[in-house]
């Protein structure tokens, strides 16, 4: 087995490493796993609109994948965690962004409702697995 390489997303990832002692991504061989990414900015602020929060989470996934040499085109599995249930807007935005970021593939997806996430105002967290050539 190849030795794991750990990666930290510049900005908020540095805070998470220093304060909470965890990395944002790990690469083992051709597999990249990322920790859950919320819809926060570098100051850990969450947008008020759920659509904006989801869009920011997708951007944070993209940033984190890039630190490990991957991108959305390599994503094969998505887990999304949702507070507040699944009003139609949530799946509409998720699917719109799947099609935007992965127009040539439909990854497997597990969508879970949860009672709470790490920050009190968070309503979504996205975690992915990618396979890089």
JSON list of C-alpha atoms in Angstrom, two decimals:
[
{"chain": "A", "resi": 1, "resn": "UNK", "atom": "CA", "xyz": [0.00, 0.00, 0.00]},
{"chain": "A", "resi": 2, "resn": "UNK", "atom": "CA", "xyz": [1.21, 3.47, -0.84]},
{"chain": "A", "resi": 3, "resn": "UNK", "atom": "CA", "xyz": [1.99, 5.93, 1.93]},
{"chain": "A", "resi": 4, "resn": "UNK", "atom": "CA", "xyz": [-0.80, 8.47, 2.57]},
{"chain": "A", "resi": 5, "resn": "UNK", "atom": "CA", "xyz": [-0.17, 12.12, 1.69]},
{"chain": "A", "resi": 6, "resn": "UNK", "atom": "CA", "xyz": [-2.20, 14.69, 3.62]},
{"chain": "A", "resi": 7, "resn": "UNK", "atom": "CA", "xyz": [-3.25, 18.10, 2.27]},
{"chain": "A", "resi": 8, "resn": "UNK", "atom": "CA", "xyz": [-4.55, 21.33, 3.77]},
{"chain": "A", "resi": 9, "resn": "UNK", "atom": "CA", "xyz": [-6.74, 23.73, 1.82]},
{"chain": "A", "resi": 10, "resn": "UNK", "atom": "CA", "xyz": [-5.20, 27.22, 1.94]},
{"chain": "A", "resi": 11, "resn": "UNK", "atom": "CA", "xyz": [-7.28, 29.58, 4.07]},
{"chain": "A", "resi": 12, "resn": "UNK", "atom": "CA", "xyz": [-9.91, 27.83, 6.18]},
{"chain": "A", "resi": 13, "resn": "UNK", "atom": "CA", "xyz": [-8.02, 24.52, 6.02]},
{"chain": "A", "resi": 14, "resn": "UNK", "atom": "CA", "xyz": [-5.08, 26.04, 7.86]},
{"chain": "A", "resi": 15, "resn": "UNK", "atom": "CA", "xyz": [-7.44, 27.12, 10.64]},
{"chain": "A", "resi": 16, "resn": "UNK", "atom": "CA", "xyz": [-8.95, 23.61, 10.82]},
{"chain": "A", "resi": 17, "resn": "UNK", "atom": "CA", "xyz": [-5.49, 22.04, 11.04]},
{"chain": "A", "resi": 18, "resn": "UNK", "atom": "CA", "xyz": [-4.27, 24.42, 13.76]},
{"chain": "A", "resi": 19, "resn": "UNK", "atom": "CA", "xyz": [-7.43, 24.52, 15.86]},
{"chain": "A", "resi": 20, "resn": "UNK", "atom": "CA", "xyz": [-8.98, 21.08, 15.28]},
{"chain": "A", "resi": 21, "resn": "UNK", "atom": "CA", "xyz": [-5.95, 19.02, 14.19]},
{"chain": "A", "resi": 22, "resn": "UNK", "atom": "CA", "xyz": [-7.28, 17.53, 10.96]},
{"chain": "A", "resi": 23, "resn": "UNK", "atom": "CA", "xyz": [-6.40, 17.70, 7.28]},
{"chain": "A", "resi": 24, "resn": "UNK", "atom": "CA", "xyz": [-8.77, 18.49, 4.44]},
{"chain": "A", "resi": 25, "resn": "UNK", "atom": "CA", "xyz": [-7.67, 15.74, 2.05]},
{"chain": "A", "resi": 26, "resn": "UNK", "atom": "CA", "xyz": [-5.66, 12.55, 1.84]},
{"chain": "A", "resi": 27, "resn": "UNK", "atom": "CA", "xyz": [-4.25, 10.83, -1.24]},
{"chain": "A", "resi": 28, "resn": "UNK", "atom": "CA", "xyz": [-3.31, 7.16, -1.23]},
{"chain": "A", "resi": 29, "resn": "UNK", "atom": "CA", "xyz": [-2.20, 5.92, -4.63]},
{"chain": "A", "resi": 30, "resn": "UNK", "atom": "CA", "xyz": [-4.79, 7.10, -7.15]},
{"chain": "A", "resi": 31, "resn": "UNK", "atom": "CA", "xyz": [-7.54, 7.67, -4.55]},
{"chain": "A", "resi": 32, "resn": "UNK", "atom": "CA", "xyz": [-8.31, 11.07, -3.02]},
{"chain": "A", "resi": 33, "resn": "UNK", "atom": "CA", "xyz": [-10.64, 11.39, -0.04]},
{"chain": "A", "resi": 34, "resn": "UNK", "atom": "CA", "xyz": [-11.65, 14.75, 1.35]},
{"chain": "A", "resi": 35, "resn": "UNK", "atom": "CA", "xyz": [-13.14, 15.73, 4.67]},
{"chain": "A", "resi": 36, "resn": "UNK", "atom": "CA", "xyz": [-16.60, 17.24, 4.65]},
{"chain": "A", "resi": 37, "resn": "UNK", "atom": "CA", "xyz": [-16.70, 20.71, 3.14]},
{"chain": "A", "resi": 38, "resn": "UNK", "atom": "CA", "xyz": [-19.27, 23.23, 4.30]},
{"chain": "A", "resi": 39, "resn": "UNK", "atom": "CA", "xyz": [-20.52, 26.32, 2.56]},
{"chain": "A", "resi": 40, "resn": "UNK", "atom": "CA", "xyz": [-18.20, 28.60, 4.54]},
{"chain": "A", "resi": 41, "resn": "UNK", "atom": "CA", "xyz": [-15.80, 31.28, 3.38]},
{"chain": "A", "resi": 42, "resn": "UNK", "atom": "CA", "xyz": [-12.23, 31.62, 4.68]},
{"chain": "A", "resi": 43, "resn": "UNK", "atom": "CA", "xyz": [-13.61, 33.36, 7.79]},
{"chain": "A", "resi": 44, "resn": "UNK", "atom": "CA", "xyz": [-16.03, 30.45, 8.40]},
{"chain": "A", "resi": 45, "resn": "UNK", "atom": "CA", "xyz": [-19.03, 32.63, 7.57]},
{"chain": "A", "resi": 46, "resn": "UNK", "atom": "CA", "xyz": [-22.08, 30.88, 6.08]},
{"chain": "A", "resi": 47, "resn": "UNK", "atom": "CA", "xyz": [-24.34, 32.57, 3.48]},
{"chain": "A", "resi": 48, "resn": "UNK", "atom": "CA", "xyz": [-27.95, 33.18, 4.50]},
{"chain": "A", "resi": 49, "resn": "UNK", "atom": "CA", "xyz": [-29.50, 31.65, 1.37]},
{"chain": "A", "resi": 50, "resn": "UNK", "atom": "CA", "xyz": [-29.35, 27.85, 1.20]},
{"chain": "A", "resi": 51, "resn": "UNK", "atom": "CA", "xyz": [-28.60, 27.94, -2.55]},
{"chain": "A", "resi": 52, "resn": "UNK", "atom": "CA", "xyz": [-25.57, 30.16, -1.90]},
{"chain": "A", "resi": 53, "resn": "UNK", "atom": "CA", "xyz": [-24.39, 27.90, 0.92]},
{"chain": "A", "resi": 54, "resn": "UNK", "atom": "CA", "xyz": [-24.62, 24.83, -1.33]},
{"chain": "A", "resi": 55, "resn": "UNK", "atom": "CA", "xyz": [-22.77, 26.63, -4.14]},
{"chain": "A", "resi": 56, "resn": "UNK", "atom": "CA", "xyz": [-20.00, 27.64, -1.72]},
{"chain": "A", "resi": 57, "resn": "UNK", "atom": "CA", "xyz": [-19.70, 24.05, -0.47]},
{"chain": "A", "resi": 58, "resn": "UNK", "atom": "CA", "xyz": [-19.20, 22.88, -4.07]},
{"chain": "A", "resi": 59, "resn": "UNK", "atom": "CA", "xyz": [-16.52, 25.56, -4.53]},
{"chain": "A", "resi": 60, "resn": "UNK", "atom": "CA", "xyz": [-14.81, 24.41, -1.33]},
{"chain": "A", "resi": 61, "resn": "UNK", "atom": "CA", "xyz": [-14.85, 20.81, -2.56]},
{"chain": "A", "resi": 62, "resn": "UNK", "atom": "CA", "xyz": [-13.19, 22.04, -5.76]},
{"chain": "A", "resi": 63, "resn": "UNK", "atom": "CA", "xyz": [-10.52, 23.96, -3.79]},
{"chain": "A", "resi": 64, "resn": "UNK", "atom": "CA", "xyz": [-9.81, 21.00, -1.55]},
{"chain": "A", "resi": 65, "resn": "UNK", "atom": "CA", "xyz": [-9.61, 18.51, -4.42]},
{"chain": "A", "resi": 66, "resn": "UNK", "atom": "CA", "xyz": [-7.15, 20.83, -6.17]},
{"chain": "A", "resi": 67, "resn": "UNK", "atom": "CA", "xyz": [-4.79, 20.78, -3.18]},
{"chain": "A", "resi": 68, "resn": "UNK", "atom": "CA", "xyz": [-4.46, 17.00, -3.67]},
{"chain": "A", "resi": 69, "resn": "UNK", "atom": "CA", "xyz": [-4.11, 17.15, -7.47]},
{"chain": "A", "resi": 70, "resn": "UNK", "atom": "CA", "xyz": [-7.70, 16.20, -8.28]},
{"chain": "A", "resi": 71, "resn": "UNK", "atom": "CA", "xyz": [-10.82, 17.92, -9.60]},
{"chain": "A", "resi": 72, "resn": "UNK", "atom": "CA", "xyz": [-14.54, 17.35, -9.95]},
{"chain": "A", "resi": 73, "resn": "UNK", "atom": "CA", "xyz": [-13.84, 15.39, -13.16]},
{"chain": "A", "resi": 74, "resn": "UNK", "atom": "CA", "xyz": [-12.26, 12.68, -10.98]},
{"chain": "A", "resi": 75, "resn": "UNK", "atom": "CA", "xyz": [-15.12, 12.41, -8.46]},
{"chain": "A", "resi": 76, "resn": "UNK", "atom": "CA", "xyz": [-16.79, 9.00, -8.26]},
{"chain": "A", "resi": 77, "resn": "UNK", "atom": "CA", "xyz": [-18.70, 9.24, -4.97]},
{"chain": "A", "resi": 78, "resn": "UNK", "atom": "CA", "xyz": [-20.47, 12.08, -3.16]},
{"chain": "A", "resi": 79, "resn": "UNK", "atom": "CA", "xyz": [-21.88, 12.10, 0.38]},
{"chain": "A", "resi": 80, "resn": "UNK", "atom": "CA", "xyz": [-23.98, 15.12, 1.30]},
{"chain": "A", "resi": 81, "resn": "UNK", "atom": "CA", "xyz": [-25.24, 15.85, 4.79]},
{"chain": "A", "resi": 82, "resn": "UNK", "atom": "CA", "xyz": [-28.25, 18.14, 5.23]},
{"chain": "A", "resi": 83, "resn": "UNK", "atom": "CA", "xyz": [-29.78, 19.89, 8.24]},
{"chain": "A", "resi": 84, "resn": "UNK", "atom": "CA", "xyz": [-33.42, 20.88, 7.86]},
{"chain": "A", "resi": 85, "resn": "UNK", "atom": "CA", "xyz": [-34.62, 18.17, 5.53]},
{"chain": "A", "resi": 86, "resn": "UNK", "atom": "CA", "xyz": [-34.88, 18.23, 1.77]},
{"chain": "A", "resi": 87, "resn": "UNK", "atom": "CA", "xyz": [-37.08, 21.05, 0.50]},
{"chain": "A", "resi": 88, "resn": "UNK", "atom": "CA", "xyz": [-37.26, 20.96, -3.32]},
{"chain": "A", "resi": 89, "resn": "UNK", "atom": "CA", "xyz": [-34.72, 23.79, -3.63]},
{"chain": "A", "resi": 90, "resn": "UNK", "atom": "CA", "xyz": [-32.00, 21.65, -2.02]},
{"chain": "A", "resi": 91, "resn": "UNK", "atom": "CA", "xyz": [-32.11, 18.84, -4.59]},
{"chain": "A", "resi": 92, "resn": "UNK", "atom": "CA", "xyz": [-32.66, 21.30, -7.45]},
{"chain": "A", "resi": 93, "resn": "UNK", "atom": "CA", "xyz": [-29.46, 23.17, -6.53]},
{"chain": "A", "resi": 94, "resn": "UNK", "atom": "CA", "xyz": [-27.50, 19.96, -5.85]},
{"chain": "A", "resi": 95, "resn": "UNK", "atom": "CA", "xyz": [-28.45, 18.47, -9.23]},
{"chain": "A", "resi": 96, "resn": "UNK", "atom": "CA", "xyz": [-27.79, 21.75, -11.07]},
{"chain": "A", "resi": 97, "resn": "UNK", "atom": "CA", "xyz": [-24.30, 21.89, -9.55]},
{"chain": "A", "resi": 98, "resn": "UNK", "atom": "CA", "xyz": [-23.64, 18.18, -10.23]},
{"chain": "A", "resi": 99, "resn": "UNK", "atom": "CA", "xyz": [-24.41, 18.86, -13.89]},
{"chain": "A", "resi": 100, "resn": "UNK", "atom": "CA", "xyz": [-22.24, 21.98, -13.88]},
{"chain": "A", "resi": 101, "resn": "UNK", "atom": "CA", "xyz": [-19.19, 20.44, -12.20]},
{"chain": "A", "resi": 102, "resn": "UNK", "atom": "CA", "xyz": [-19.55, 16.92, -13.65]},
{"chain": "A", "resi": 103, "resn": "UNK", "atom": "CA", "xyz": [-21.29, 17.27, -17.02]},
{"chain": "A", "resi": 104, "resn": "UNK", "atom": "CA", "xyz": [-19.81, 14.00, -18.36]},
{"chain": "A", "resi": 105, "resn": "UNK", "atom": "CA", "xyz": [-20.47, 11.75, -15.37]},
{"chain": "A", "resi": 106, "resn": "UNK", "atom": "CA", "xyz": [-23.05, 10.96, -12.74]},
{"chain": "A", "resi": 107, "resn": "UNK", "atom": "CA", "xyz": [-21.25, 9.82, -9.57]},
{"chain": "A", "resi": 108, "resn": "UNK", "atom": "CA", "xyz": [-22.82, 7.66, -6.91]},
{"chain": "A", "resi": 109, "resn": "UNK", "atom": "CA", "xyz": [-24.47, 9.83, -4.25]},
{"chain": "A", "resi": 110, "resn": "UNK", "atom": "CA", "xyz": [-25.55, 9.28, -0.68]},
{"chain": "A", "resi": 111, "resn": "UNK", "atom": "CA", "xyz": [-27.73, 12.08, 0.70]},
{"chain": "A", "resi": 112, "resn": "UNK", "atom": "CA", "xyz": [-28.30, 12.10, 4.46]},
{"chain": "A", "resi": 113, "resn": "UNK", "atom": "CA", "xyz": [-30.45, 14.20, 6.76]},
{"chain": "A", "resi": 114, "resn": "UNK", "atom": "CA", "xyz": [-28.72, 15.02, 10.05]},
{"chain": "A", "resi": 115, "resn": "UNK", "atom": "CA", "xyz": [-29.65, 16.91, 13.20]},
{"chain": "A", "resi": 116, "resn": "UNK", "atom": "CA", "xyz": [-26.60, 19.21, 13.23]},
{"chain": "A", "resi": 117, "resn": "UNK", "atom": "CA", "xyz": [-23.24, 19.92, 11.60]},
{"chain": "A", "resi": 118, "resn": "UNK", "atom": "CA", "xyz": [-19.98, 21.38, 12.96]},
{"chain": "A", "resi": 119, "resn": "UNK", "atom": "CA", "xyz": [-20.96, 25.06, 12.86]},
{"chain": "A", "resi": 120, "resn": "UNK", "atom": "CA", "xyz": [-24.34, 26.12, 14.30]},
{"chain": "A", "resi": 121, "resn": "UNK", "atom": "CA", "xyz": [-25.47, 27.84, 11.08]},
{"chain": "A", "resi": 122, "resn": "UNK", "atom": "CA", "xyz": [-24.37, 25.07, 8.68]},
{"chain": "A", "resi": 123, "resn": "UNK", "atom": "CA", "xyz": [-27.09, 23.34, 6.67]},
{"chain": "A", "resi": 124, "resn": "UNK", "atom": "CA", "xyz": [-24.91, 21.32, 4.26]},
{"chain": "A", "resi": 125, "resn": "UNK", "atom": "CA", "xyz": [-21.63, 19.45, 4.20]},
{"chain": "A", "resi": 126, "resn": "UNK", "atom": "CA", "xyz": [-20.23, 17.61, 1.17]},
{"chain": "A", "resi": 127, "resn": "UNK", "atom": "CA", "xyz": [-17.59, 14.88, 1.18]},
{"chain": "A", "resi": 128, "resn": "UNK", "atom": "CA", "xyz": [-16.25, 13.20, -1.97]},
{"chain": "A", "resi": 129, "resn": "UNK", "atom": "CA", "xyz": [-13.99, 10.43, -3.19]},
{"chain": "A", "resi": 130, "resn": "UNK", "atom": "CA", "xyz": [-12.01, 10.94, -6.39]},
{"chain": "A", "resi": 131, "resn": "UNK", "atom": "CA", "xyz": [-9.87, 8.61, -8.49]},
{"chain": "A", "resi": 132, "resn": "UNK", "atom": "CA", "xyz": [-7.04, 10.35, -10.33]},
{"chain": "A", "resi": 133, "resn": "UNK", "atom": "CA", "xyz": [-5.23, 8.79, -13.30]}
]
